[in-house]
Coordinates of C-alpha atoms and ligand atoms in Angstrom, one line a residue:
Chain A
M1 CA 80.3 -8.5 246.8
S2 CA 77.3 -7.9 244.4
T3 CA 77.9 -7.0 240.7
Y4 CA 76.9 -3.7 238.8
S5 CA 75.1 -3.0 235.7
S6 CA 75.5 0.9 235.7
I7 CA 78.1 3.4 236.6
S8 CA 76.0 4.7 239.4
Q9 CA 75.8 1.2 240.8
L10 CA 79.6 0.8 240.6
L11 CA 80.0 4.1 242.3
A12 CA 77.6 3.2 245.0
L13 CA 79.4 -0.1 245.5
A14 CA 82.7 1.7 245.8
E15 CA 81.3 4.1 248.4
E16 CA 79.6 1.4 250.4
T17 CA 82.7 -0.6 250.8
G18 CA 85.1 2.3 251.0
L19 CA 87.3 0.6 248.4
P20 CA 88.9 2.4 245.5
L21 CA 87.2 2.1 242.2
W22 CA 89.8 -0.2 240.7
K23 CA 89.6 -2.5 243.8
T24 CA 85.8 -2.5 243.5
V25 CA 86.0 -3.7 239.8
Q26 CA 88.6 -6.3 240.7
T27 CA 86.8 -7.6 243.6
A28 CA 83.4 -7.9 241.8
D29 CA 85.0 -9.8 238.9
C30 CA 86.8 -12.1 241.2
D31 CA 83.6 -13.0 243.0
E32 CA 81.7 -13.4 239.7
Q33 CA 84.3 -15.5 238.1
S34 CA 85.5 -17.3 241.2
L35 CA 88.9 -16.1 240.5
S36 CA 91.6 -15.4 243.1
E37 CA 92.8 -11.8 243.3
A38 CA 96.4 -12.9 242.7
D39 CA 95.4 -14.7 239.5
S40 CA 93.3 -11.7 238.3
R41 CA 96.2 -9.3 239.0
S42 CA 98.7 -11.4 237.1
A43 CA 96.2 -11.7 234.3
M44 CA 95.7 -8.0 234.2
A45 CA 99.7 -7.4 234.6
K46 CA 100.0 -9.5 231.4
M47 CA 97.8 -7.2 229.6
L48 CA 100.0 -4.3 230.5
S49 CA 103.0 -6.2 229.4
V50 CA 101.7 -7.2 226.1
M51 CA 100.7 -3.7 225.4
R52 CA 104.1 -2.5 226.3
S53 CA 105.9 -5.1 224.2
A54 CA 103.8 -4.3 221.2
L55 CA 104.7 -0.6 221.4
E56 CA 108.3 -1.3 222.0
N57 CA 108.6 -3.8 219.3
Y58 CA 106.9 -1.4 216.8
D59 CA 108.7 -1.7 213.4
A60 CA 108.1 1.3 211.0
R61 CA 109.1 -0.9 208.1
H62 CA 106.3 -3.2 208.5
R63 CA 103.1 -2.9 206.3
S64 CA 99.7 -4.5 206.6
M65 CA 98.7 -7.3 204.2
S66 CA 96.6 -4.8 202.1
G67 CA 99.6 -2.6 201.9
L68 CA 97.5 0.3 203.1
S69 CA 99.1 0.8 206.5
G70 CA 102.5 1.1 208.3
G71 CA 105.2 3.7 209.0
D72 CA 103.1 6.5 210.3
G73 CA 104.2 5.9 213.9
G74 CA 107.8 6.2 212.8
R75 CA 107.0 9.5 211.1
M76 CA 105.3 10.9 214.0
E77 CA 108.0 9.9 216.4
A78 CA 110.7 11.5 214.1
Y79 CA 108.6 14.7 214.0
I80 CA 108.2 14.9 217.8
A81 CA 112.0 14.2 218.1
S82 CA 112.8 17.0 215.7
G83 CA 111.3 19.4 218.5
K84 CA 109.0 21.1 216.1
S85 CA 105.8 19.7 217.6
I86 CA 103.6 22.6 219.1
S87 CA 101.4 20.3 221.2
G88 CA 104.3 19.3 223.4
P89 CA 106.1 16.0 224.2
L90 CA 103.3 14.2 226.0
V91 CA 100.6 14.9 223.4
G92 CA 103.2 13.8 220.8
K93 CA 104.2 10.6 222.5
M94 CA 100.5 9.7 222.8
T95 CA 99.8 10.4 219.1
A96 CA 102.8 8.3 218.1
A97 CA 101.9 5.5 220.5
A98 CA 98.3 5.4 219.2
L99 CA 99.4 5.2 215.6
K100 CA 102.1 2.5 216.4
M101 CA 99.5 0.4 218.2
G102 CA 96.8 0.7 215.4
E103 CA 99.7 -0.2 212.9
C104 CA 100.8 -3.3 215.0
N105 CA 97.2 -4.5 214.9
A106 CA 96.9 -4.0 211.2
C107 CA 100.2 -5.8 210.7
M108 CA 99.2 -8.9 212.6
K109 CA 101.3 -8.3 215.6
R110 CA 100.2 -9.4 219.1
I111 CA 97.9 -6.8 220.8
V112 CA 95.4 -6.6 223.6
A113 CA 91.8 -6.0 222.3
A114 CA 90.8 -3.0 224.5
P115 CA 87.9 -3.3 224.2
T116 CA 88.4 -4.3 220.5
A117 CA 91.3 -5.0 218.2
G118 CA 90.5 -1.9 216.1
A119 CA 90.6 0.3 219.1
C120 CA 93.4 -1.4 220.8
G121 CA 95.8 1.6 220.7
V122 CA 93.8 4.1 222.8
L123 CA 94.4 2.7 226.2
P124 CA 98.2 2.0 225.8
A125 CA 98.7 5.3 224.1
V126 CA 97.2 7.1 227.1
L127 CA 98.6 5.0 230.0
L128 CA 102.0 4.2 228.9
P129 CA 103.2 7.8 228.2
A130 CA 101.3 9.2 231.1
G131 CA 102.9 6.5 233.5
E132 CA 106.2 7.5 232.4
E133 CA 105.6 11.2 232.5
L134 CA 104.3 10.8 236.1
G135 CA 107.1 8.4 237.1
L136 CA 104.5 5.9 238.2
P137 CA 105.1 2.1 239.1
D138 CA 103.6 -0.6 237.1
E139 CA 101.1 -1.5 239.9
R140 CA 99.4 1.9 239.3
L141 CA 99.1 1.3 235.7
V142 CA 97.6 -2.2 236.4
E143 CA 95.1 -0.6 238.7
A144 CA 94.2 1.9 236.1
L145 CA 93.5 -1.0 233.7
Y146 CA 90.8 -2.3 236.3
V147 CA 89.2 1.1 236.2
A148 CA 89.1 1.0 232.4
A149 CA 87.8 -2.6 232.4
G150 CA 84.9 -1.5 234.9
I151 CA 83.8 1.4 232.6
G152 CA 84.1 -0.9 229.5
Q153 CA 82.1 -3.6 231.2
V154 CA 79.1 -1.2 232.0
I155 CA 79.2 0.1 228.4
A156 CA 79.3 -3.6 227.0
G157 CA 76.4 -4.6 229.2
R158 CA 74.0 -1.3 228.6
A159 CA 75.0 -0.7 225.1
S160 CA 77.7 -2.3 223.0
I161 CA 81.4 -2.4 222.3
S162 CA 81.0 -3.5 218.7
G163 CA 81.3 -1.4 215.6
A164 CA 79.1 -3.7 213.7
Q165 CA 76.3 -3.1 216.3
S166 CA 76.7 0.5 217.3
G167 CA 79.3 2.1 215.1
C168 CA 82.8 3.4 216.0
Q169 CA 81.4 5.4 219.0
A170 CA 81.2 2.0 220.6
E171 CA 84.8 1.0 219.8
I172 CA 86.9 4.2 219.8
G173 CA 84.4 6.0 221.9
S174 CA 84.3 3.2 224.5
A175 CA 88.0 2.9 224.6
S176 CA 88.4 6.7 224.9
A177 CA 86.0 6.6 228.0
M178 CA 87.8 3.8 229.6
A179 CA 91.1 5.6 229.1
A180 CA 89.9 8.9 230.4
A181 CA 88.7 7.3 233.6
A182 CA 91.9 5.2 233.8
L183 CA 94.1 8.4 233.4
V184 CA 92.1 10.2 236.3
H185 CA 93.2 7.2 238.4
L186 CA 96.7 7.7 237.5
C187 CA 96.5 11.3 238.3
G188 CA 95.2 10.5 241.8
G189 CA 91.7 11.8 241.1
T190 CA 88.5 10.5 242.9
S191 CA 86.1 7.8 241.7
K192 CA 83.6 10.5 240.8
Q193 CA 86.2 12.3 238.6
M194 CA 86.9 9.1 236.9
V195 CA 83.4 8.3 235.9
N196 CA 82.8 12.0 235.1
A197 CA 85.8 11.8 232.8
A198 CA 84.5 8.7 231.1
A199 CA 81.1 10.5 230.4
L200 CA 83.1 13.7 229.1
A201 CA 85.1 11.5 226.8
L202 CA 82.2 9.4 225.4
K203 CA 80.0 12.4 224.9
S204 CA 82.5 13.8 222.4
L205 CA 82.6 10.7 220.3
L206 CA 78.8 10.0 220.1
G207 CA 77.7 9.4 216.6
L208 CA 81.0 8.3 215.3
V209 CA 80.2 5.8 212.5
C210 CA 82.1 2.6 211.6
D211 CA 83.1 3.0 208.0
P212 CA 86.4 1.1 207.5
V213 CA 87.7 1.3 203.9
G214 CA 87.4 -2.2 202.3
G215 CA 86.1 -3.6 205.5
L216 CA 89.5 -3.6 206.8
V217 CA 90.6 -2.5 210.3
E218 CA 93.0 0.2 209.0
V219 CA 91.5 3.3 207.4
P220 CA 90.2 5.2 209.4
C221 CA 90.7 3.0 212.3
I222 CA 94.4 3.4 213.0
K223 CA 94.2 7.3 213.1
R224 CA 91.0 7.3 215.1
N225 CA 93.0 5.7 217.9
V226 CA 94.8 9.0 218.1
I227 CA 91.6 11.0 218.6
G228 CA 90.5 8.4 221.2
A229 CA 93.6 8.9 223.1
V230 CA 93.9 12.7 222.9
N231 CA 90.2 13.0 223.7
A232 CA 90.8 11.0 226.9
L233 CA 93.5 13.2 227.8
T234 CA 91.4 16.4 227.5
A235 CA 88.5 14.7 229.3
A236 CA 90.5 13.6 232.2
E237 CA 92.1 17.1 232.5
M238 CA 88.7 18.6 232.4
S239 CA 87.4 16.3 235.0
L240 CA 90.4 16.9 237.4
A241 CA 89.8 20.6 236.9
G242 CA 86.2 20.3 238.2
V243 CA 84.5 20.5 234.9
K244 CA 81.3 18.4 235.1
S245 CA 79.5 16.5 232.5
R246 CA 75.8 17.7 232.6
V247 CA 74.6 14.4 231.4
P248 CA 75.7 11.5 233.9
P249 CA 77.7 8.7 232.5
D250 CA 74.9 6.1 232.5
E251 CA 72.5 8.4 230.4
V252 CA 75.6 9.2 228.0
I253 CA 75.9 5.3 227.7
D254 CA 72.2 5.0 227.0
A255 CA 72.4 7.8 224.4
M256 CA 75.2 5.9 222.7
K257 CA 73.0 2.8 222.4
E258 CA 70.0 4.7 221.2
I259 CA 72.3 6.3 218.5
G260 CA 73.8 3.0 217.6
D261 CA 70.4 1.4 217.2
T262 CA 69.3 4.1 214.8
M263 CA 72.5 4.1 212.7
P264 CA 72.0 2.7 209.3
A265 CA 73.6 -0.7 208.5
S266 CA 75.9 1.0 205.9
L267 CA 77.6 2.8 208.6
R268 CA 78.0 -0.3 210.9
E269 CA 81.2 -2.0 209.6
T270 CA 79.6 -3.1 206.3
A271 CA 82.0 -0.8 204.3
E272 CA 79.0 0.4 202.3
G273 CA 78.9 3.9 203.5
G274 CA 81.0 6.8 204.8
L275 CA 84.7 6.7 204.0
A276 CA 84.4 3.2 202.7
A277 CA 82.1 4.4 200.0
T278 CA 84.2 7.4 198.8
P279 CA 85.9 7.2 195.6
S280 CA 89.3 7.0 197.0
G281 CA 88.2 4.6 199.8
R282 CA 86.9 2.3 197.0
A283 CA 90.1 2.8 194.9
A284 CA 92.4 2.0 197.9
V285 CA 91.0 -1.6 197.8
G286 CA 90.7 -2.0 194.2
G287 CA 87.0 -1.7 194.1
Chain B
M1 CA 80.9 -11.1 231.0
S2 CA 84.3 -11.0 232.7
I3 CA 86.6 -7.9 232.7
F4 CA 89.0 -9.9 230.6
D5 CA 86.3 -10.0 227.9
I6 CA 86.8 -6.2 227.8
L7 CA 90.7 -6.1 228.1
G8 CA 91.4 -9.0 226.0
P9 CA 91.9 -11.3 224.4
V10 CA 95.5 -11.0 223.6
M11 CA 95.6 -11.7 220.0
V12 CA 97.4 -11.3 216.7
G13 CA 95.6 -8.5 214.9
P14 CA 93.8 -7.1 213.0
S15 CA 90.3 -8.4 213.9
S16 CA 88.9 -10.4 216.7
S17 CA 86.1 -11.8 214.3
H18 CA 88.1 -12.2 211.2
T19 CA 91.5 -13.2 212.7
A20 CA 91.2 -14.4 216.3
G21 CA 88.0 -16.1 215.6
A22 CA 89.2 -17.7 212.4
V23 CA 92.1 -19.2 214.3
R24 CA 89.6 -20.7 216.8
M25 CA 87.7 -22.2 213.9
G26 CA 90.8 -23.9 212.6
Q27 CA 91.6 -25.0 216.1
I28 CA 88.2 -26.6 216.7
T29 CA 88.3 -28.3 213.4
R30 CA 91.6 -29.8 214.2
R31 CA 90.3 -31.2 217.4
L32 CA 87.2 -32.6 215.7
V33 CA 89.1 -34.5 213.3
G34 CA 91.9 -35.6 215.8
G35 CA 95.4 -36.5 214.9
E36 CA 97.4 -34.3 212.4
P37 CA 95.5 -32.6 209.6
V38 CA 97.2 -33.3 206.2
R39 CA 94.7 -31.8 203.9
A40 CA 92.2 -29.0 204.1
K41 CA 89.6 -27.4 202.0
I42 CA 88.4 -24.2 203.3
L43 CA 85.4 -22.3 201.8
L44 CA 84.9 -18.9 202.9
S45 CA 81.4 -17.2 203.1
G46 CA 80.1 -13.7 203.3
S47 CA 82.4 -11.1 204.8
F48 CA 85.1 -13.8 205.3
A49 CA 85.0 -14.2 201.4
S50 CA 85.0 -10.5 200.7
T51 CA 87.3 -9.1 203.4
G52 CA 89.1 -12.1 204.6
A53 CA 92.4 -11.7 202.7
G54 CA 93.0 -8.3 204.2
H55 CA 92.4 -9.6 207.6
G56 CA 94.6 -12.5 207.3
T57 CA 91.5 -14.8 207.7
P58 CA 92.9 -17.6 205.5
R59 CA 96.3 -17.5 207.2
A60 CA 94.5 -17.4 210.6
I61 CA 92.4 -20.6 209.8
V62 CA 95.4 -22.6 208.5
A63 CA 97.3 -21.5 211.7
G64 CA 94.4 -22.8 213.8
L65 CA 94.4 -26.2 211.9
M66 CA 98.1 -26.6 213.1
G67 CA 96.9 -25.9 216.7
F68 CA 98.2 -22.3 217.0
M69 CA 96.6 -20.0 219.6
P70 CA 95.1 -16.7 218.5
D71 CA 98.1 -14.8 220.1
D72 CA 100.8 -16.8 218.2
E73 CA 103.0 -14.4 216.2
R74 CA 103.7 -17.1 213.7
I75 CA 100.0 -16.8 212.4
P76 CA 101.1 -14.5 209.4
Y77 CA 103.6 -17.2 208.3
S78 CA 101.1 -20.0 208.7
F79 CA 101.1 -20.8 204.9
E80 CA 104.9 -21.3 204.9
I81 CA 104.9 -23.3 208.1
A82 CA 102.0 -25.6 206.7
G83 CA 104.2 -26.2 203.8
E84 CA 107.0 -27.4 206.0
R85 CA 104.7 -29.6 208.0
G86 CA 103.0 -31.2 205.1
L87 CA 99.6 -29.7 205.5
E88 CA 98.1 -29.1 202.0
F89 CA 95.3 -26.6 201.8
E90 CA 93.1 -24.9 199.2
F91 CA 90.7 -22.0 199.6
G92 CA 87.5 -21.2 197.8
T93 CA 84.2 -19.4 198.4
A94 CA 80.7 -20.6 199.2
V95 CA 77.4 -19.0 199.6
L96 CA 76.1 -20.3 202.9
H97 CA 72.6 -19.3 203.8
D98 CA 71.0 -18.5 207.1
V99 CA 74.5 -18.2 208.8
H100 CA 76.4 -15.3 210.3
P101 CA 78.3 -13.3 207.6
N102 CA 81.6 -14.3 209.1
S103 CA 81.4 -18.0 208.3
A104 CA 83.5 -20.9 206.7
L105 CA 83.1 -24.4 205.7
I106 CA 86.2 -26.4 206.5
T107 CA 86.8 -30.0 205.3
V108 CA 90.0 -31.7 206.7
E109 CA 91.6 -35.0 206.4
N110 CA 94.1 -36.2 209.2
D111 CA 97.1 -38.5 208.8
R112 CA 94.9 -41.5 209.5
G113 CA 92.7 -40.8 206.5
E114 CA 89.8 -39.6 208.7
R115 CA 87.7 -36.7 207.5
V116 CA 85.5 -34.0 209.0
E117 CA 83.5 -31.2 207.8
V118 CA 82.9 -28.3 209.9
G119 CA 80.8 -25.1 209.5
A120 CA 81.5 -22.4 211.9
S121 CA 80.9 -18.7 212.4
S122 CA 82.8 -16.0 214.1
P123 CA 80.2 -13.5 215.4
G124 CA 82.9 -11.3 217.2
G125 CA 85.3 -10.9 220.1
G126 CA 87.2 -14.0 219.1
R127 CA 84.2 -16.3 219.9
I128 CA 83.0 -18.9 217.5
L129 CA 80.0 -21.0 216.9
V130 CA 80.0 -24.5 215.1
F131 CA 76.8 -24.6 213.1
S132 CA 77.2 -27.9 211.3
L133 CA 79.3 -31.0 211.7
D134 CA 79.6 -33.5 208.8
G135 CA 76.5 -31.9 207.2
L136 CA 74.3 -32.3 210.2
P137 CA 73.2 -29.1 212.1
A138 CA 74.9 -28.3 215.3
S139 CA 75.2 -25.4 217.7
F140 CA 78.2 -25.4 220.1
S141 CA 81.1 -23.1 220.9
G142 CA 83.7 -25.1 222.8
E143 CA 83.6 -22.4 225.6
V144 CA 82.3 -25.0 228.0
P145 CA 83.5 -28.6 228.3
T146 CA 81.9 -30.4 225.3
L147 CA 81.8 -34.1 224.3
I148 CA 81.1 -35.0 220.7
V149 CA 80.1 -38.6 220.0
R150 CA 79.6 -39.9 216.5
T151 CA 77.8 -43.3 216.4
G152 CA 75.9 -45.6 214.3
D153 CA 72.2 -45.1 215.1
M154 CA 72.0 -47.9 217.6
P155 CA 69.1 -48.3 219.9
G156 CA 69.8 -47.3 223.4
Y157 CA 73.2 -45.6 222.8
V158 CA 72.2 -42.3 224.1
S159 CA 71.4 -43.6 227.7
R160 CA 74.6 -45.6 227.6
V161 CA 76.7 -42.5 226.7
T162 CA 74.9 -40.3 229.4
G163 CA 75.2 -43.2 231.9
V164 CA 79.1 -43.0 231.6
L165 CA 78.9 -39.2 232.3
A166 CA 76.6 -39.7 235.3
A167 CA 78.8 -42.5 236.7
Q168 CA 81.8 -40.0 236.6
G169 CA 79.7 -37.3 238.3
I170 CA 79.7 -35.0 235.2
N171 CA 76.7 -32.8 235.0
M172 CA 75.2 -32.4 231.4
S173 CA 73.9 -28.8 230.7
K174 CA 72.8 -29.4 227.1
L175 CA 72.4 -32.5 224.9
R176 CA 71.6 -32.7 221.3
V177 CA 71.3 -35.5 218.9
E178 CA 71.3 -35.3 215.1
R179 CA 71.3 -38.1 212.7
Q180 CA 71.4 -38.4 208.9
G181 CA 68.5 -40.6 208.6
R182 CA 67.2 -43.7 210.4
G183 CA 69.8 -46.2 211.2
E184 CA 72.5 -43.9 209.8
T185 CA 75.3 -42.0 211.6
A186 CA 74.3 -39.9 214.4
I187 CA 76.1 -37.1 216.3
M188 CA 75.6 -36.5 220.0
V189 CA 76.9 -33.0 221.3
I190 CA 76.9 -32.9 225.1
E191 CA 77.9 -29.8 226.9
C192 CA 79.0 -30.2 230.6
D193 CA 79.6 -28.4 233.7
Q194 CA 82.9 -30.2 234.5
R195 CA 86.0 -30.8 232.6
I196 CA 85.7 -34.1 230.6
P197 CA 88.6 -36.6 231.6
Y198 CA 90.3 -38.9 229.4
K199 CA 88.8 -42.0 231.0
V200 CA 85.3 -40.8 229.9
K201 CA 86.5 -40.8 226.3
V202 CA 87.8 -44.3 226.8
A203 CA 84.6 -45.6 228.3
I204 CA 82.4 -44.1 225.7
S205 CA 84.6 -45.3 223.0
A206 CA 84.1 -48.7 224.3
I207 CA 80.3 -48.7 223.8
E208 CA 79.0 -50.7 220.8
G209 CA 78.4 -48.6 217.7
V210 CA 80.5 -45.6 218.8
K211 CA 82.7 -44.5 216.0
K212 CA 84.5 -41.4 217.4
V213 CA 84.7 -39.5 220.6
T214 CA 86.0 -35.9 220.8
R215 CA 86.6 -33.9 224.0
L216 CA 86.7 -30.2 223.8
N217 CA 88.0 -28.8 227.2
P218 CA 88.5 -25.0 227.3
G219 CA 92.0 -24.2 227.9
E220 CA 93.2 -27.2 226.2
E221 CA 92.7 -25.9 222.7
S222 CA 96.2 -26.2 221.4
K223 CA 96.7 -29.8 222.4
Ligands
SF4_1 S1 85.9 2.3 212.1 FE1 84.9 0.5 212.6 S2 86.4 -1.2 212.3 FE2 87.5 0.8 212.4 S3 87.9 1.2 214.5 FE3 86.1 2.2 214.3 S4 84.5 0.6 214.9 FE4 86.4 -0.5 214.5

C-alpha cells in the first residue's frame, strides 16, 4: 500500500481499498516500517494501557518539581461527584481526566506523548470516558488511536506538532483534531466524518500561541488539555450531526502552518511573551 | 515518520526535549564511556540551563547515566539512587555556541578510570544529537546502528576498520573521521544499515592502534 501526505490522499486510499480509516493507517505504517500487523497492534494497545494506568494511578497529592501544579484533577472529580456540575457527567469526566493527565506529566509520571508530552491529556481524556460511556471494548479504542495517529501524521508532515515551531495550535490543536476524528470512529461515524471533525476541531484552535510560564510544561498547558478535549467532543458531535467544515482538512492544516510560520518567536515556547511575560507569570517562577 | 512518533514515545514527563531527550543523553554518554560511571560533571547550556530544573532535566541526565530508559518511573528519584550506587555528580552551566538551545556537555569517568566528554543536544520528540566527542566535532544520534572507534592516528587504520565491517556483510551509510591533530587521537564514527554484532567489536579492537570501540545498537540502550 502506498503512503499518504495529505488527508485527501488518506481518504482516497481508504476508499480505494474499501478499508476502514484506522486499518488504512495501520496498513500503510506497517508497510512503511516493515512491521507486522500483530506487532503494530500490540504496540498501539500498549499506548492505550499506559494512558489508562496514568489516569488510574493519578494522585491528587502529588506536586510538580516547580510546585506550580497538582491537585486540580482531584478538585474537578470531587465537584463532579457532588452532582453540582451543569455540563453533565461526560464533560465533567473529560475535564477531570484532561487535568489529571496534564498533572501526571508535570509530576514526572509515565505518559504517552500524543502527539507531545504537553498535550498528552487530550486523547485519553476524550477516548477513555467516551469508551466507558458507550460501553466499547478496548479493540475499538485501539482502532481509534490509529485514526488519531493518521491525522497526526499528516499534520506533522504538512505542518508541525511542535510548540517551539508553530505554537500551541500545533500541540493542543493537533491533539484536539486527532481526538475529534478518533471519537467519531468510536461513535461509528464515516471516514469523511472523522476527517471533517478533525478540521472542525483544528480550526477552532488556530492561532493558539505557546507561552508556558517559566518555560515549564505546566501553565497554561495542563488546563489547555481540557479545551483540547472538550473542543474535540463538540467537533465530533457537529460532524456526526452533518455540520461540515467549509475549509477542508488539508487547507486548515496548511493555514496552521502559515500561522505558525508568522508567529513571533516570543510566542513559540521561549517563555518571552504571552502568559509567560505577565507579572503573575513571571512571579510564579521567581523571575 | 512512523505513527509511533505521533503516539509515543511512552515517557516520564514533563517534556520530550527536556526530560526524555535528557535521559537519552545520559544513556548515550554511559555507553560511550563503557562500564559503570562513577563520576560525572554535567554542564547545562541554553534552555537546559534556564528551565532544566523545573523539567527535571538534571535528574533525567543522571537517570540516563545509570542506564534508565525514558519511561522509567524512578527518574524523579535518580539523585538518591545514584547516591546508593556510588555515582557522584555535579552540575554547572556553560555557554555553548552554535548548538541547539537544549544542550549539555557531560564528562564522565567509569569504574576503570576511563573518561569521555560528550556534547549533545535534544531538539525535540525525545531525540538527541551528539555534536562533540572528547572535544572533536561529531554528528550522530544513535538511532541507527553506530560504531565509534577511537584510535591513534595510524596509517591505514580506516581501511582496516571498514574491512572488518565489509567482511561481516555490514553496510556503512555514513563514515566520519575526526582527529585532534596529526598523529594524535582520531575518532571514527560509522553509521551502519545492520545491527553491529559483538564479534565486530572484538575484531576491530584487535587492530593495531585502536584504543576503544563502542557499539550503539538501537533497542539495546539500557545495556
Ligand atoms: S503552551 Fe506550549 S508547552 Fe504548553 S502545551 Fe501548548 S505548545 Fe506545549
